GROMACS .gro file of C-alpha atoms in nm:
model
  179
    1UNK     CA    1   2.031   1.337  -1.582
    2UNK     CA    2   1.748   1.106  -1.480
    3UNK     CA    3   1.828   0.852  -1.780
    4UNK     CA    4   2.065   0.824  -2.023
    5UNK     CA    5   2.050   0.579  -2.352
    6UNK     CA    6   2.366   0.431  -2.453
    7UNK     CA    7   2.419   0.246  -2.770
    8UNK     CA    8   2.747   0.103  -2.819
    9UNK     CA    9   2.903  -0.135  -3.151
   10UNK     CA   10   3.270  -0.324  -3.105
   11UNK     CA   11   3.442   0.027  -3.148
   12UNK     CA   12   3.394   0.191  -2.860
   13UNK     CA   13   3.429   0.115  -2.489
   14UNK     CA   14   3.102   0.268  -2.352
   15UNK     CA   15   2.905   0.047  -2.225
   16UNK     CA   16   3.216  -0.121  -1.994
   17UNK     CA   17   3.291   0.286  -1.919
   18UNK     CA   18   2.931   0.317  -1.842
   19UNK     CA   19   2.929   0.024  -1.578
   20UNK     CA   20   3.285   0.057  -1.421
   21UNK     CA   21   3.186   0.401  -1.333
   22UNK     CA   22   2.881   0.294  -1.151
   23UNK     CA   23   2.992  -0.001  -1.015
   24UNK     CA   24   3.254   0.186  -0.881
   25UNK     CA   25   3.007   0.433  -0.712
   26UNK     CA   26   2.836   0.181  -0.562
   27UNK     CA   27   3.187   0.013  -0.395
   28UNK     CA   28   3.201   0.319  -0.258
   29UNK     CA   29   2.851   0.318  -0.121
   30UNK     CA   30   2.897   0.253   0.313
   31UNK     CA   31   2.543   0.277   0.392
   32UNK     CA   32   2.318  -0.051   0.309
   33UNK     CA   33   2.081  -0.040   0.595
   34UNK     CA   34   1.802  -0.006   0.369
   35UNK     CA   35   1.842  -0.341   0.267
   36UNK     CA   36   1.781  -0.349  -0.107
   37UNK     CA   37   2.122  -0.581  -0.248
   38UNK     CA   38   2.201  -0.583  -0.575
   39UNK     CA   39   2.070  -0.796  -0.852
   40UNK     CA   40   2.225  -0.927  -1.176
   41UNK     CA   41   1.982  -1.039  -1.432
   42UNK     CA   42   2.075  -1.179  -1.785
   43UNK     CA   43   2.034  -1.516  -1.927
   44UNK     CA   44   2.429  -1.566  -2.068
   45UNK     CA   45   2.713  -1.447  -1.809
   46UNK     CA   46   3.062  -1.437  -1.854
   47UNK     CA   47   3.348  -1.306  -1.623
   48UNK     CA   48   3.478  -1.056  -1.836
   49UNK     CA   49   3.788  -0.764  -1.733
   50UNK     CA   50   3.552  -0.453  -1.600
   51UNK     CA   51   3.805  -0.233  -1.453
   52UNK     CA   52   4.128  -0.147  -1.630
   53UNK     CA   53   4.329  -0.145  -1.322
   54UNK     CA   54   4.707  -0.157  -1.442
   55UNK     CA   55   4.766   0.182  -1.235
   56UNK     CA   56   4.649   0.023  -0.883
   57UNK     CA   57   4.347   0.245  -0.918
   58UNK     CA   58   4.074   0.022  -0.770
   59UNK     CA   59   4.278  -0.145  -0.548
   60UNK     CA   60   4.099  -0.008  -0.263
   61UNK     CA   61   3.723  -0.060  -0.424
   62UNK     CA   62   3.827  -0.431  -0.467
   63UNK     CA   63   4.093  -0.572  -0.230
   64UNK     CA   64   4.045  -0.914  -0.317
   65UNK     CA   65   4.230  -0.842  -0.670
   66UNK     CA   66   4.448  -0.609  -0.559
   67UNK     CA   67   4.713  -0.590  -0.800
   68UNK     CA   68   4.555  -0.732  -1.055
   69UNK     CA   69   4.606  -0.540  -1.385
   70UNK     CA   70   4.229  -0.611  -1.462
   71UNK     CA   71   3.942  -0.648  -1.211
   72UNK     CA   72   3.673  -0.924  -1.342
   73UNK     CA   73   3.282  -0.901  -1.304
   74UNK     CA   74   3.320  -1.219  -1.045
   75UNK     CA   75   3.570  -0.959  -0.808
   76UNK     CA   76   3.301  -0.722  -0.842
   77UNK     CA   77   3.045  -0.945  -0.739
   78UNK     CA   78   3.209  -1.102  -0.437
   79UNK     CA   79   3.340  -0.779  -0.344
   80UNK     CA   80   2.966  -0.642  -0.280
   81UNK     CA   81   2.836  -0.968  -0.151
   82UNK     CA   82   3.051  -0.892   0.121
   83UNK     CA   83   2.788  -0.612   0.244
   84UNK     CA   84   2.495  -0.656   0.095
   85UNK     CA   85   2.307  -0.921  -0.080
   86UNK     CA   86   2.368  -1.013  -0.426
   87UNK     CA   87   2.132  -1.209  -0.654
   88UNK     CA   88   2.219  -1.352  -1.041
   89UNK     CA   89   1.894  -1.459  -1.194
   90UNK     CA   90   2.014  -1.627  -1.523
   91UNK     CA   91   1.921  -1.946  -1.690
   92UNK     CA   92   2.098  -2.247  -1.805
   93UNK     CA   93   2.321  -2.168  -2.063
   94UNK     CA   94   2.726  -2.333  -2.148
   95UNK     CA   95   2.838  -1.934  -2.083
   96UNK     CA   96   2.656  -1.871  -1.742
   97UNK     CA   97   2.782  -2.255  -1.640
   98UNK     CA   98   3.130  -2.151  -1.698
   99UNK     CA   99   3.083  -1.832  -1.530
  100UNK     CA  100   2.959  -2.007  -1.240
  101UNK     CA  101   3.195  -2.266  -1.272
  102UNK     CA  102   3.486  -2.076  -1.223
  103UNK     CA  103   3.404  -1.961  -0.868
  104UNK     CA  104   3.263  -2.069  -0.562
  105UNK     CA  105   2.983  -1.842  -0.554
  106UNK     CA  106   2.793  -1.984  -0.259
  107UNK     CA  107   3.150  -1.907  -0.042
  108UNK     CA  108   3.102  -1.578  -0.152
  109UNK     CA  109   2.731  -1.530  -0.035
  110UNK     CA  110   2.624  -1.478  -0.420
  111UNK     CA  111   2.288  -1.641  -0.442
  112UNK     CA  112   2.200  -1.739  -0.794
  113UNK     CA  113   1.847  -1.874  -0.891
  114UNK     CA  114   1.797  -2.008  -1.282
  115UNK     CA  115   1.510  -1.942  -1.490
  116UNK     CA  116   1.366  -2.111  -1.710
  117UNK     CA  117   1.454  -2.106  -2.125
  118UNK     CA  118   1.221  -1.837  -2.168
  119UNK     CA  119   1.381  -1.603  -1.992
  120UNK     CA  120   1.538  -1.248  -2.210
  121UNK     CA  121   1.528  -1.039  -1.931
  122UNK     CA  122   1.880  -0.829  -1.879
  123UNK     CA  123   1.945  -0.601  -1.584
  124UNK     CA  124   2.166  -0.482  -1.314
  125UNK     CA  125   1.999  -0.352  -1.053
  126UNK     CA  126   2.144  -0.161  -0.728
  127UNK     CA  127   1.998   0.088  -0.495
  128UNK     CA  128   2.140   0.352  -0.706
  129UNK     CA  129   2.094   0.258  -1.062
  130UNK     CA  130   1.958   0.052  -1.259
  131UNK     CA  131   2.117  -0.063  -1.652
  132UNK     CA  132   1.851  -0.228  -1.841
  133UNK     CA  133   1.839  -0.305  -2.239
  134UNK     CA  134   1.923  -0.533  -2.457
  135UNK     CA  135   2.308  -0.635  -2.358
  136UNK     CA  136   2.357  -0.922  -2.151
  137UNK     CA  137   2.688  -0.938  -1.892
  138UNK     CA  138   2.873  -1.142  -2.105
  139UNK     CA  139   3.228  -1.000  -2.291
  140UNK     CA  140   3.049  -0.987  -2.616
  141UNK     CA  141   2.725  -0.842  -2.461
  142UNK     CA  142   2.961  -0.518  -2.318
  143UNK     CA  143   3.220  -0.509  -2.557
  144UNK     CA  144   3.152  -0.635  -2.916
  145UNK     CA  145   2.789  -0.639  -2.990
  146UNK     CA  146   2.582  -0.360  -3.104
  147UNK     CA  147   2.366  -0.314  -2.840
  148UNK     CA  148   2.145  -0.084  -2.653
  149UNK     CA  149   2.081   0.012  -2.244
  150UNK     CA  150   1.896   0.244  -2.035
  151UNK     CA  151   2.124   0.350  -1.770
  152UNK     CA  152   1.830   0.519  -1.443
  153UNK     CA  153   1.999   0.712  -1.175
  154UNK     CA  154   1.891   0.979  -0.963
  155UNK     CA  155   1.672   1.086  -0.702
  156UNK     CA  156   1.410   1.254  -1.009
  157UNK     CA  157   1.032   1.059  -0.871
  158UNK     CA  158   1.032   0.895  -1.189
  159UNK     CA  159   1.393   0.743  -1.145
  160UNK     CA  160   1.323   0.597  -0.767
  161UNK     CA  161   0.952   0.452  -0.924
  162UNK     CA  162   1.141   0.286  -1.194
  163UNK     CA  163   1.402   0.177  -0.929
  164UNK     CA  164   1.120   0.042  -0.714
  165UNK     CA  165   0.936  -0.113  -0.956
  166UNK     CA  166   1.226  -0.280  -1.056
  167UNK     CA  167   1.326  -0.407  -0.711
  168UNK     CA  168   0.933  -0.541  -0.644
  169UNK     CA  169   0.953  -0.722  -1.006
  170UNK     CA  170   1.245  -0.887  -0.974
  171UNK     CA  171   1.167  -1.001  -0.588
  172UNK     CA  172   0.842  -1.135  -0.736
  173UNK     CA  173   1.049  -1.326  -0.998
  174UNK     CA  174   1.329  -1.412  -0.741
  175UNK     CA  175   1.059  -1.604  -0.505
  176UNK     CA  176   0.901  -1.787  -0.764
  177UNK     CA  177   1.265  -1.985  -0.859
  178UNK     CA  178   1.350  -2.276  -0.701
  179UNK     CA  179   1.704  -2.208  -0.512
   0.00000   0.00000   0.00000
């Protein structure tokens, strides 16, 4: 399934189903030689719980929280900034200054860039997927609003052109920030 649309409302737990399953696929990817990191794009961040991880279940995926009963979307982060590159394009706004706030994400080799106010853009974007729509990664952006994504995956031509056309776009937009 090339693309699937998900729409999700405060009474159901897709959308955080949706990404913890491919987040966790790409924890588990061991080959980054390709180069292509990971980028989070959404004007309003928040560390929110991603994994449900009261069983020890992701342990492994993310060491740094091992034990944790939940696993946050900052874990996640560091956790693949340890092998590849990871890049927040957001702008500033009181929820992404928290977000940022509450870890040191230069120690983790997360490179953030802001935007300016006119930015709407939301993404994640990995070598294997990419989630685009109208959610951003905040706890009410996953969890309570109505909202809908695109989820791309695949190796269908007209997944891997989105993919790359997603990867030169936000490059483009990447290089024209100020760090």
């Amino acid at each position: 399934m090339p693309t699937l649309d998900v729409w999700s409302n405060a009474a159901s737990s897709r959308l955080r189903d949706l990404l913890s399953s491919a987040l966790s696929c790409v924890l588990m990817k061991t080959d980054w030689s390709a180069g292509q990191g990971v980028y989070v794009c959404s004007p309003w961040i928040s560390d929110f719980p991603l994994f449900d991880n009261r069983y020890g279940q992701f342990d492994a995926l993310v060491p740094l929280a091992r034990g944790a009963g939940r696993i946050r979307l900052a874990d996640v982060l560091f956790t693949l900034a340890s092998v590849t590159s990871v890049r927040i394009v957001s702008k500033e706004t009181e929820a992404t200054r928290q977000f940022l706030a509450g870890r040191n994400f230069a120690e983790g080799n997360v490179q953030v860039r802001m935007a300016g106010d006119d930015l709407h853009e939301k993404g994640l974007l990995t070598p294997e997927f990419y989630l685009e729509g109208s959610m951003n990664l905040t706890y009410s952006g996953v969890l309570l609003n109505q909202e809908k994504v695109s989820y791309h995956a695949g190796g269908d031509r007209p997944v891997v052109e989105r993919i790359a056309a997603a990867y030169a776009e936000l490059d483009r937009r990447w290089r024209q920030l100020a760090p």
